[in-house]
Tab-separated table of C-alpha atoms in Angstrom:
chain	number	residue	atom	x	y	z
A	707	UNK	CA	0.226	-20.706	-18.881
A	708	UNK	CA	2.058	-22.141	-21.661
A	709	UNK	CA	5.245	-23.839	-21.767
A	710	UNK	CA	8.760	-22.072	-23.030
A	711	UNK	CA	9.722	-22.728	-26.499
A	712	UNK	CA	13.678	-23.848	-26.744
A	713	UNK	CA	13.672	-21.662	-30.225
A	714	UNK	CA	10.884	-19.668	-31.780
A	715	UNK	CA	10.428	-16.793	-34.364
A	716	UNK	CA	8.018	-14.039	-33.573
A	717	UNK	CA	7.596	-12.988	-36.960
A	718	UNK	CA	5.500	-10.478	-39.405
A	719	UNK	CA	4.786	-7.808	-36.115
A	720	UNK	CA	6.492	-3.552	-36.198
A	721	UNK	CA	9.077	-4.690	-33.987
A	722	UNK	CA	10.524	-1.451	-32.010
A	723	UNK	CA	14.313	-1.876	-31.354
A	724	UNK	CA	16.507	1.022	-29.843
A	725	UNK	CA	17.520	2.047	-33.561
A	726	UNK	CA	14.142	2.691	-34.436
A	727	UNK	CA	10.937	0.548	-35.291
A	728	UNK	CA	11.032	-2.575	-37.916
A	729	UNK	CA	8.482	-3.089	-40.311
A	730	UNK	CA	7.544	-6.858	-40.566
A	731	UNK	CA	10.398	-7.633	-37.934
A	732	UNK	CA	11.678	-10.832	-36.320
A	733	UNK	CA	12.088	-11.478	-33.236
A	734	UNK	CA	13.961	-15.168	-32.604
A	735	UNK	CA	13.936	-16.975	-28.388
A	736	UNK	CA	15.272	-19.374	-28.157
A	737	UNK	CA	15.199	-20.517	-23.803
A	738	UNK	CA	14.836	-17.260	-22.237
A	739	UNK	CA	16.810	-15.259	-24.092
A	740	UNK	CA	16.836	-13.647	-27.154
A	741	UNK	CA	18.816	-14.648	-29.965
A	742	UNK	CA	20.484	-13.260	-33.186
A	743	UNK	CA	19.583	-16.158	-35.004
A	744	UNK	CA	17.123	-19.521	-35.312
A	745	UNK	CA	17.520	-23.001	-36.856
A	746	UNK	CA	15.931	-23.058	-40.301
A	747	UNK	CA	13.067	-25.645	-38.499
A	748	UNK	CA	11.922	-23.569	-35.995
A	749	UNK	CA	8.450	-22.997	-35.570
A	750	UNK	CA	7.253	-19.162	-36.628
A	751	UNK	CA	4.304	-17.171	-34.747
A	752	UNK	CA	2.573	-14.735	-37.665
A	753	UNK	CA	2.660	-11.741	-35.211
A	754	UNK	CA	1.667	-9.549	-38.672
A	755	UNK	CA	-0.987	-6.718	-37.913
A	756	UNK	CA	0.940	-6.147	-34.225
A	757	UNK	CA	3.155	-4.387	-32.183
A	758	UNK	CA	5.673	-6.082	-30.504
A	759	UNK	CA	7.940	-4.006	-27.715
A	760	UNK	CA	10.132	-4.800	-24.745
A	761	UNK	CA	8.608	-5.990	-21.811
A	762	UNK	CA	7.650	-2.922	-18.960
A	763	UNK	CA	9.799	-1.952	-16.547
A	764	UNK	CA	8.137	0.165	-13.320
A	765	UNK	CA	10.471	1.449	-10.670
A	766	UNK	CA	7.980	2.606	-8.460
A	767	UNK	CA	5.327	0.209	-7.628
A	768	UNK	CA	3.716	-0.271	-3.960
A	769	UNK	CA	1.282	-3.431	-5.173
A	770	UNK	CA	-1.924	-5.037	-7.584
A	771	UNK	CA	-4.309	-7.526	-7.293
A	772	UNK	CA	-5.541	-6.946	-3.757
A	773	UNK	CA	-2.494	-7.286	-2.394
A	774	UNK	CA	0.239	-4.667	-0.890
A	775	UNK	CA	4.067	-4.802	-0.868
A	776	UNK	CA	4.187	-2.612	2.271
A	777	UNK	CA	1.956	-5.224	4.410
A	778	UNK	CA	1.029	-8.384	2.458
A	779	UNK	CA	2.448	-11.820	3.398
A	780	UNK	CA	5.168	-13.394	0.917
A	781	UNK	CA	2.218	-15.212	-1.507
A	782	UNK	CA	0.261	-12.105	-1.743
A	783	UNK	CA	3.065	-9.887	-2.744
A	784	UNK	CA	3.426	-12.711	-5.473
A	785	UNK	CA	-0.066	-12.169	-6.303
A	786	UNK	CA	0.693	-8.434	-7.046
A	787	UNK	CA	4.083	-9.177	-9.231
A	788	UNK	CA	1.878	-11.557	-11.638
A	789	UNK	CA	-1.013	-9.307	-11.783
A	790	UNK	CA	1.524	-6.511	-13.108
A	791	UNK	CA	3.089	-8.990	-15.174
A	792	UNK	CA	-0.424	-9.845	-17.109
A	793	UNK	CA	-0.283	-6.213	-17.582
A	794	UNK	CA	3.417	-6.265	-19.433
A	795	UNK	CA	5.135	-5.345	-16.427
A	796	UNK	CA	7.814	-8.279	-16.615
A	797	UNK	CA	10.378	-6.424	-14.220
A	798	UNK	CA	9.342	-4.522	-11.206
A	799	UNK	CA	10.674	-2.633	-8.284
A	800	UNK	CA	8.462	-3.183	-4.708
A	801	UNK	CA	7.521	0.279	-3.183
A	802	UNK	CA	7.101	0.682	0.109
A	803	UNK	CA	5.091	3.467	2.322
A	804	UNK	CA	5.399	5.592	5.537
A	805	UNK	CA	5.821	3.212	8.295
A	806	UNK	CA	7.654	2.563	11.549
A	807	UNK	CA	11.309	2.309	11.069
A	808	UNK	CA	11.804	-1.729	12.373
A	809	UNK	CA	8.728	-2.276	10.597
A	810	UNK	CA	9.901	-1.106	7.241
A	811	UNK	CA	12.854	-3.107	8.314
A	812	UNK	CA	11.450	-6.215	8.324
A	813	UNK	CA	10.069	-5.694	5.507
A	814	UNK	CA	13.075	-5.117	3.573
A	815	UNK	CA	14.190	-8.204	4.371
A	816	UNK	CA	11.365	-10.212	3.565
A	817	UNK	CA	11.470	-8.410	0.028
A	818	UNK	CA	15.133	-8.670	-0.645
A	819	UNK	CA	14.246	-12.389	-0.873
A	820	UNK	CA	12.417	-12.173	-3.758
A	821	UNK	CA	14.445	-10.160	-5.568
A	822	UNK	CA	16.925	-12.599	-4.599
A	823	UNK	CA	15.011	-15.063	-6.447
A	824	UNK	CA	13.993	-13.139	-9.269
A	825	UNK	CA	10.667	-12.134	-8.890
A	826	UNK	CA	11.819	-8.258	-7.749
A	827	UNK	CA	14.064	-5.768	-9.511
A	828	UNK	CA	14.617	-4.133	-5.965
A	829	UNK	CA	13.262	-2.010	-3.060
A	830	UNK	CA	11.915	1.600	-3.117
A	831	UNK	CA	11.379	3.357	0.269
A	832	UNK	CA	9.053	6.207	-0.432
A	833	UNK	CA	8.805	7.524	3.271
A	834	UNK	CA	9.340	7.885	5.979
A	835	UNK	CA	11.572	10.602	4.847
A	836	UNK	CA	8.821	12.919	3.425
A	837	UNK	CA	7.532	16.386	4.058
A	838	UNK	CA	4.749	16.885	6.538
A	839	UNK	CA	3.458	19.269	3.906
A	840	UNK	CA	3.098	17.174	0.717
A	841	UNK	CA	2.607	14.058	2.734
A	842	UNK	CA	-0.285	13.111	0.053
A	843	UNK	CA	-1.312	9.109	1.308
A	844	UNK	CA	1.495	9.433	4.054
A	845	UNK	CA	0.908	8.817	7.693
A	846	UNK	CA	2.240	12.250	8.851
A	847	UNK	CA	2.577	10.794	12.482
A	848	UNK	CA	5.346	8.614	10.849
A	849	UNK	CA	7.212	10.433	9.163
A	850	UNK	CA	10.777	11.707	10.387
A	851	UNK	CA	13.662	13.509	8.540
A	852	UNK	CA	16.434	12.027	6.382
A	853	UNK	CA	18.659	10.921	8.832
A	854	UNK	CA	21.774	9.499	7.273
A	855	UNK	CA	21.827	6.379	10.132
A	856	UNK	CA	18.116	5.670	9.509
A	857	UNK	CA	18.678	6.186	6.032
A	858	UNK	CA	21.661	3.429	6.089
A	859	UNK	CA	19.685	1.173	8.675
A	860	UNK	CA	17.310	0.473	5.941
A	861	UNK	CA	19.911	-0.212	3.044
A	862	UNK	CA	21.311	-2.474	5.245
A	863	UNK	CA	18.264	-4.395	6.262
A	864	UNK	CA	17.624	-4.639	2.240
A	865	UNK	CA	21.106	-6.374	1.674
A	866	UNK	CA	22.063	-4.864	-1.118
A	867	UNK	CA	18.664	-5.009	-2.777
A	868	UNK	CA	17.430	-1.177	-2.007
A	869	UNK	CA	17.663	0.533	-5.288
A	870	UNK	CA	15.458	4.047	-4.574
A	871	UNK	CA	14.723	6.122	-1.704
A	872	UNK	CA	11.869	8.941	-1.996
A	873	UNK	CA	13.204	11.838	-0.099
A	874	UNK	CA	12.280	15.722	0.837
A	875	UNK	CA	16.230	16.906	0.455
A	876	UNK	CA	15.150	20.135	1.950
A	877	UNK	CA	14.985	18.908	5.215
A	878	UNK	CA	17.833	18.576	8.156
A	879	UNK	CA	19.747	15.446	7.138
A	880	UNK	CA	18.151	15.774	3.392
A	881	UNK	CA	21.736	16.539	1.792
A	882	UNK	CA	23.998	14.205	3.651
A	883	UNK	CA	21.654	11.534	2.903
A	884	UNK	CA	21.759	12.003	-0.782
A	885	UNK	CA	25.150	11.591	-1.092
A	886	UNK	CA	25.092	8.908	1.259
A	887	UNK	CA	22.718	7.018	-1.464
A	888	UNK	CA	24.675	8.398	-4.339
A	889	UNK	CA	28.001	6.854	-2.722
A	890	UNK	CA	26.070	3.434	-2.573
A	891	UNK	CA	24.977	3.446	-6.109
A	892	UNK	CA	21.379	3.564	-4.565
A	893	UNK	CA	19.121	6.362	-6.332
A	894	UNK	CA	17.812	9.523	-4.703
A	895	UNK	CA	15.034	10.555	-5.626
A	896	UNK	CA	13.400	14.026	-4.592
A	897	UNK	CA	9.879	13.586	-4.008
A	898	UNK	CA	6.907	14.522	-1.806
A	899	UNK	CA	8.933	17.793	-1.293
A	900	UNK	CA	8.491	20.937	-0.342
A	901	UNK	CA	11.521	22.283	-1.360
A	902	UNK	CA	12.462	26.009	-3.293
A	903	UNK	CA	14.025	25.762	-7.162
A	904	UNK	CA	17.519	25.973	-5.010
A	905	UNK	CA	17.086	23.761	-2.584
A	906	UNK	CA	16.362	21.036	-5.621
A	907	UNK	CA	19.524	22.195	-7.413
A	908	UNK	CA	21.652	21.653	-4.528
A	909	UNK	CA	20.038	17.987	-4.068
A	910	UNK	CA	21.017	17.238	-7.650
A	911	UNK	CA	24.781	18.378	-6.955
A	912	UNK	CA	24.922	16.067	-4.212
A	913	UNK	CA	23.224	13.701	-6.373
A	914	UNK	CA	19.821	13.598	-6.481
A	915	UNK	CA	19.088	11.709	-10.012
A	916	UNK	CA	14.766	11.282	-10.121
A	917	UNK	CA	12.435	13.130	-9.540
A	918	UNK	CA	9.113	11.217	-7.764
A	919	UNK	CA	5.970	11.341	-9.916
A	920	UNK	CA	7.126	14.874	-10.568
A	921	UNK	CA	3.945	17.514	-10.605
A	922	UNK	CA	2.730	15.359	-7.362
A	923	UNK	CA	3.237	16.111	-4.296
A	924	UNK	CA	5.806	19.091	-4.726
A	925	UNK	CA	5.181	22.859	-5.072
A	926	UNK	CA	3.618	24.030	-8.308
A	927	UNK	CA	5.204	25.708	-11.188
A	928	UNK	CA	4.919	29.844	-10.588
A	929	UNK	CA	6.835	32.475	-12.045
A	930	UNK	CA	8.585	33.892	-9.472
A	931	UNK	CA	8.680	30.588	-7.332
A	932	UNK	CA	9.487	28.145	-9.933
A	933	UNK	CA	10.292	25.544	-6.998
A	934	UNK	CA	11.102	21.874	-7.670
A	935	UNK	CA	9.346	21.304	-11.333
A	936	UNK	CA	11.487	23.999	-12.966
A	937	UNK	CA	14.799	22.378	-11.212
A	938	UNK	CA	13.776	18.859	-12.037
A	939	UNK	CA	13.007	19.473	-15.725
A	940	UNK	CA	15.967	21.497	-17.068
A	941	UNK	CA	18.848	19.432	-15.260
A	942	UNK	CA	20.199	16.752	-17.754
A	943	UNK	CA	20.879	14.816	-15.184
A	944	UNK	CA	17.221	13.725	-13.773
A	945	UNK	CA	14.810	11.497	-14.915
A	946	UNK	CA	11.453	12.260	-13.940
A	947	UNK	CA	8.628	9.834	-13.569
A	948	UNK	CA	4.817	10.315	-14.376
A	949	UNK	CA	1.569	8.671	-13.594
A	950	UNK	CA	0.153	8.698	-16.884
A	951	UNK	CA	-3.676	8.010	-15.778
A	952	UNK	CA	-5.516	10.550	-16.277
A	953	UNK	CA	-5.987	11.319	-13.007
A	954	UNK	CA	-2.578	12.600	-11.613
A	955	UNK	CA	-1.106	14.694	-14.372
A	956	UNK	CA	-3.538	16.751	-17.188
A	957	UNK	CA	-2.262	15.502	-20.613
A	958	UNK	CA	-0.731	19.508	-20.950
A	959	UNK	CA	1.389	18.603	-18.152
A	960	UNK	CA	2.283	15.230	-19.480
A	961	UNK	CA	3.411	17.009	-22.850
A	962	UNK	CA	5.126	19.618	-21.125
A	963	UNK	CA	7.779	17.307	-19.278
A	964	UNK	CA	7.751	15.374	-22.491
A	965	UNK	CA	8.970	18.282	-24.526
A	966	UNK	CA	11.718	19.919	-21.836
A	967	UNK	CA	13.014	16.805	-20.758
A	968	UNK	CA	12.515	14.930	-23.643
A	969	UNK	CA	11.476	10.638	-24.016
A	970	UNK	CA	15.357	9.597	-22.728
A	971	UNK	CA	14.743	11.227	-19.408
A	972	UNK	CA	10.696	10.212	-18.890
A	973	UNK	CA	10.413	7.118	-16.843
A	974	UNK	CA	6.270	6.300	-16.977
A	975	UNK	CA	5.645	4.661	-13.557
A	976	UNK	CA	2.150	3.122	-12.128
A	977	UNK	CA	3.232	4.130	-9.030
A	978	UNK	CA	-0.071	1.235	-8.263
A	979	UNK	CA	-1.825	0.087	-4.982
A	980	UNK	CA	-3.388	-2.996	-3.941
A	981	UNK	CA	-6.661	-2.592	-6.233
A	982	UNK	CA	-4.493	-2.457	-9.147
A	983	UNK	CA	-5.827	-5.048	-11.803
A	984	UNK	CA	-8.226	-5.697	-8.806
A	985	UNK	CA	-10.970	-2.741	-8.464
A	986	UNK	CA	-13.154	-0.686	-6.800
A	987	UNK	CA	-13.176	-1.168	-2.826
A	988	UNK	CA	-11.820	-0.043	0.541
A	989	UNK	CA	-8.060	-0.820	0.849
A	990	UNK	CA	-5.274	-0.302	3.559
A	991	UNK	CA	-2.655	2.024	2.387
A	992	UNK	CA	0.173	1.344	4.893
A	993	UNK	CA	-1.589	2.806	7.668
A	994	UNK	CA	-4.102	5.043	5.764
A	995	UNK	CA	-7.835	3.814	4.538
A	996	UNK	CA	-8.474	4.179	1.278
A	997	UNK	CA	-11.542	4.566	-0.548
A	998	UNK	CA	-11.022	3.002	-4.702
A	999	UNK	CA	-14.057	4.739	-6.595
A	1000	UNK	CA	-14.168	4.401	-10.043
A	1001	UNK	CA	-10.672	3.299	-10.497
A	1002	UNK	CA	-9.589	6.284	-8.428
A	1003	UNK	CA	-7.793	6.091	-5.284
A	1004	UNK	CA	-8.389	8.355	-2.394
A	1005	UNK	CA	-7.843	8.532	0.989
A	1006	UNK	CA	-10.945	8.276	3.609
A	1007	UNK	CA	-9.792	11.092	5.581
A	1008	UNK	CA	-9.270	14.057	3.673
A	1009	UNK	CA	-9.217	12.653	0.412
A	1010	UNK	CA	-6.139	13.252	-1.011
A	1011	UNK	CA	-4.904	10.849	-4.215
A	1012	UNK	CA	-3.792	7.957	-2.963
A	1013	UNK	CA	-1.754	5.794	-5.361
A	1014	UNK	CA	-3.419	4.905	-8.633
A	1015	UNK	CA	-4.597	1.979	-9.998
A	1016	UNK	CA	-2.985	2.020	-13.132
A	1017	UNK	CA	-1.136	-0.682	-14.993
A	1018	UNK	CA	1.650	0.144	-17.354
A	1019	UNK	CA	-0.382	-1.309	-20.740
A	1020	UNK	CA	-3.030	1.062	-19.949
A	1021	UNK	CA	-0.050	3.707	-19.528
A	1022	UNK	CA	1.341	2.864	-22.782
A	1023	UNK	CA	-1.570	3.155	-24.785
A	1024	UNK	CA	-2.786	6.446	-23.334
A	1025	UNK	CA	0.883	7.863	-24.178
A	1026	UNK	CA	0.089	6.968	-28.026
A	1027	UNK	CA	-3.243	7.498	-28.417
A	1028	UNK	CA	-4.247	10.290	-26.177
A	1029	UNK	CA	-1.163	12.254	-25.502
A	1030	UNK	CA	0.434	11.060	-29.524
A	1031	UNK	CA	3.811	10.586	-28.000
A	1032	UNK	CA	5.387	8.280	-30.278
A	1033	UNK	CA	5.426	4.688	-29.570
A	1034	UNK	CA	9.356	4.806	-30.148
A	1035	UNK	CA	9.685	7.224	-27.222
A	1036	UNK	CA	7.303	5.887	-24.814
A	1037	UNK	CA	9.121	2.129	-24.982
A	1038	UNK	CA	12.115	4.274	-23.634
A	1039	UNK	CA	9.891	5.790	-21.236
A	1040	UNK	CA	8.349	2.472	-20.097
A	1041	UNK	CA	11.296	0.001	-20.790
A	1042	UNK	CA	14.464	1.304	-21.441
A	1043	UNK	CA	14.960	4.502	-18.957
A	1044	UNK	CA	13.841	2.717	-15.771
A	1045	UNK	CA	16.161	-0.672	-17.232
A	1046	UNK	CA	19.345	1.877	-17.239
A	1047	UNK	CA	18.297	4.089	-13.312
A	1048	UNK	CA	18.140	0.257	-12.048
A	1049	UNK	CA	20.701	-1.200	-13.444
A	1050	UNK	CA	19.151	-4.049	-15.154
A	1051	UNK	CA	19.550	-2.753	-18.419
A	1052	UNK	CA	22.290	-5.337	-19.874
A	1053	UNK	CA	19.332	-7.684	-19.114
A	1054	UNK	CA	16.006	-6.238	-19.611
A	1055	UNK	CA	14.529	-3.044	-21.368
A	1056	UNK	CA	15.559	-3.742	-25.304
A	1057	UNK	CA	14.946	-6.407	-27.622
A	1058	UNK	CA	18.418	-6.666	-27.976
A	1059	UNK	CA	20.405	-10.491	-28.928
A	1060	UNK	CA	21.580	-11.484	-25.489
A	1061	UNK	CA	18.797	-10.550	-23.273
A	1062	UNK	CA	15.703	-11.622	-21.615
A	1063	UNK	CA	13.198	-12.259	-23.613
A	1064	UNK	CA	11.012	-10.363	-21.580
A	1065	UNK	CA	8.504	-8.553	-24.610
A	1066	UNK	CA	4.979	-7.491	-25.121
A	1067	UNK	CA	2.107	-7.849	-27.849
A	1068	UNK	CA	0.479	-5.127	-28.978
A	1069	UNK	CA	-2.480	-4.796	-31.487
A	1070	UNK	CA	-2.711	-1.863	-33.910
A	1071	UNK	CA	-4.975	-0.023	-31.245
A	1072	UNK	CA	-1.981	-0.830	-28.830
A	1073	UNK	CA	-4.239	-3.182	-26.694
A	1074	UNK	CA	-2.304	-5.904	-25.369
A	1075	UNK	CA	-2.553	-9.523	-26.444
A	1076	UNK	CA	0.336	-10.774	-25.378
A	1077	UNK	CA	3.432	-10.678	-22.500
A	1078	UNK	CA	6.100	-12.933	-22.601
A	1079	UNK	CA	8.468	-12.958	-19.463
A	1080	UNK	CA	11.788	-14.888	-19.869
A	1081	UNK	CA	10.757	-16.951	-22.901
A	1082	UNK	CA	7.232	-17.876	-21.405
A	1083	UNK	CA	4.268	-16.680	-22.047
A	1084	UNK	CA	2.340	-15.387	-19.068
A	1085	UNK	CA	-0.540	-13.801	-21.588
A	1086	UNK	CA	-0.488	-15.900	-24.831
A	1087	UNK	CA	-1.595	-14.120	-28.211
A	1088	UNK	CA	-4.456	-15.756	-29.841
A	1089	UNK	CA	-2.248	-16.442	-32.555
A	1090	UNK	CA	0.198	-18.485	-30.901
């Protein structure tokens, strides 16, 4: 890994910026920041012939490289963040699964410490506050409904660090505990649901504000039952997240929440297990075994999806060159959305003077070549 540069120009690369893309753009770091301007010696990196974006930013993550967040010790959930991060992922959020109460618990506080130091955005708890019926890679044994106290015990144990829960609002205890979140600043998000189209518009009164890898693990889309999907998409006030690998979500349906809910209220998540950036194999899903054939995860009993193996480079270049979502709207899918749900957007999720330098190379087939995370390079362009 190379060594920060005190003050460097990226220079000659389509540079996209909130306002719109740059031709033949500068970029200036000088630490790990960016900067509005450069002494007249510093050194320039010829950057022509690329793309160069914001660094990712996944809010729903459960782990990469072999290792879990749920289960693995405090070096092998390292091992995960860096394998996302040689993938452009330079802030993440840890997701958890389905487990015993005191054992997601514990793990909350093990994983609040990182993001004390830096190395975490925060903690998602998807489960235990699911529906039996769209369980997917759930351990229906564990799961339990949304009670508010449970729902607090494990904000608490996060201290301060818990910025999503995954809940089924229809459920006794669903409502109270979204505006229990919602009071906390701590997001709601309506997932592995089985919930009616009015059951999800009264959890986005009491504010419900994401919708989990909408499409999975909810009721589908039917004309006289329009259920959670229709809810989800039409309110302004949701962001929805997709899987974008070609295994969870048909590019129609991709283009469809694309076009009703439009690129400022598409987060693209990974939504990743341990054989992320790792590969084919049996894994431990929380609880559940999982069988990782051909980059596809599935459970050993019954076979349902199981996480993915995506990374969010891979994500990014399907958007543009498979689903032709323009590469200005999918960096506010990938960067700039999921900066703003968690907060972090002052910091991260623009190429904006004043924050992180947290940005990633792209060549003009939008294959990375480089990631740079706080003014150092963790993949370094040939060029450099």
């Amino acid at each position: 890994m190379a060594g920060r540069a005190d003050s460097t120009v990226l220079a000659g690369a389509r540079v996209v910026l909130p306002t719109g893309t740059v031709e033949n753009g500068r970029v200036i770091v000088e630490g790990a920041r960016i900067a509005g301007s450069a002494p007249e010696d510093a050194p320039v990196v010829d950057l022509s012939g690329h793309w160069l974006v914001p660094g990712f930013v996944d809010m729903h993550n459960h782990g990469g490289g072999g290792a879990s967040f749920t289960s693995g010790t405090v070096d092998e959930v390292l091992t995960g963040i860096h394998t996302h991060r040689k993938h452009g992922t330079t802030t993440l959020v840890a997701s958890t699964v389905t487990g015993e109460l005191d054992f997601l618990a514990q793990r909350a506080g093990i994983l609040s410490e990182l993001v004390e130091q830096g190395d975490l955005a925060g903690i998602h708890f998807e489960g235990p506050f699911i529906s039996p019926c769209r369980k997917g890679a759930h351990s229906e044994d564990l799961l339990r409904h949304p009670d508010p106290a449970e729902v607090r015990k494990l904000m608490d144990a996060a201290h301060g660090t818990a910025k999503m829960f995954t809940l089924a609002t229809e459920l006794p205890g669903g409502i109270d505990s979204v505006r229990l979140l919602a009071e906390h600043g701590v997001i709601a998000a309506i997932g592995h649901t089985d919930a009616t189209y009015e059951q999800t518009v009264e959890a986005i009164d009491a504010g419900a504000t994401v919708a989990t890898h909408l499409f999975n693990a909810m009721p589908p889309l039917a004309h006289r039952a329009p259920g959670p999907i229709a809810a989800l998409l039409e309110d302004e006030r949701v962001t929805v997240e997709l899987i974008n690998d070609g295994t969870h979500l048909h590019p129609a349906a991709l283009e469809l929440a694309y076009h009703h809910a439009g690129a400022a209220r598409v987060a693209l998540i990974t939504d990743a297990m341990d054989a992320a950036g790792f590969g084919d194999g049996r894994y431990q899903l929380g609880p559940l075994a999982v069988e990782v054939k051909d980059g596809v995860a599935r459970l050993v009993e019954g076979n349902s999806i199981a996480g993915s193996t995506l990374t969010l480079d891979t994500a990014f270049r399907r958007a543009v060159t498979i689903d032709r979502i323009p590469v200005e709207d999918v960096v506010q899918s990938i960067s700039a959305n999921p900066a703003r749900l968690l907060g972090v957007y002052d910091r991260v999720g623009s190429l904006d003077p004043g924050k992180d330098a947290d940005l990633v190379v792209l060549d003009a087939d939008f294959t990375l070549k480089g990631v740079m995370r706080k003014g150092e390079w963790i993949v370094k362009p040939e060029a450099v």
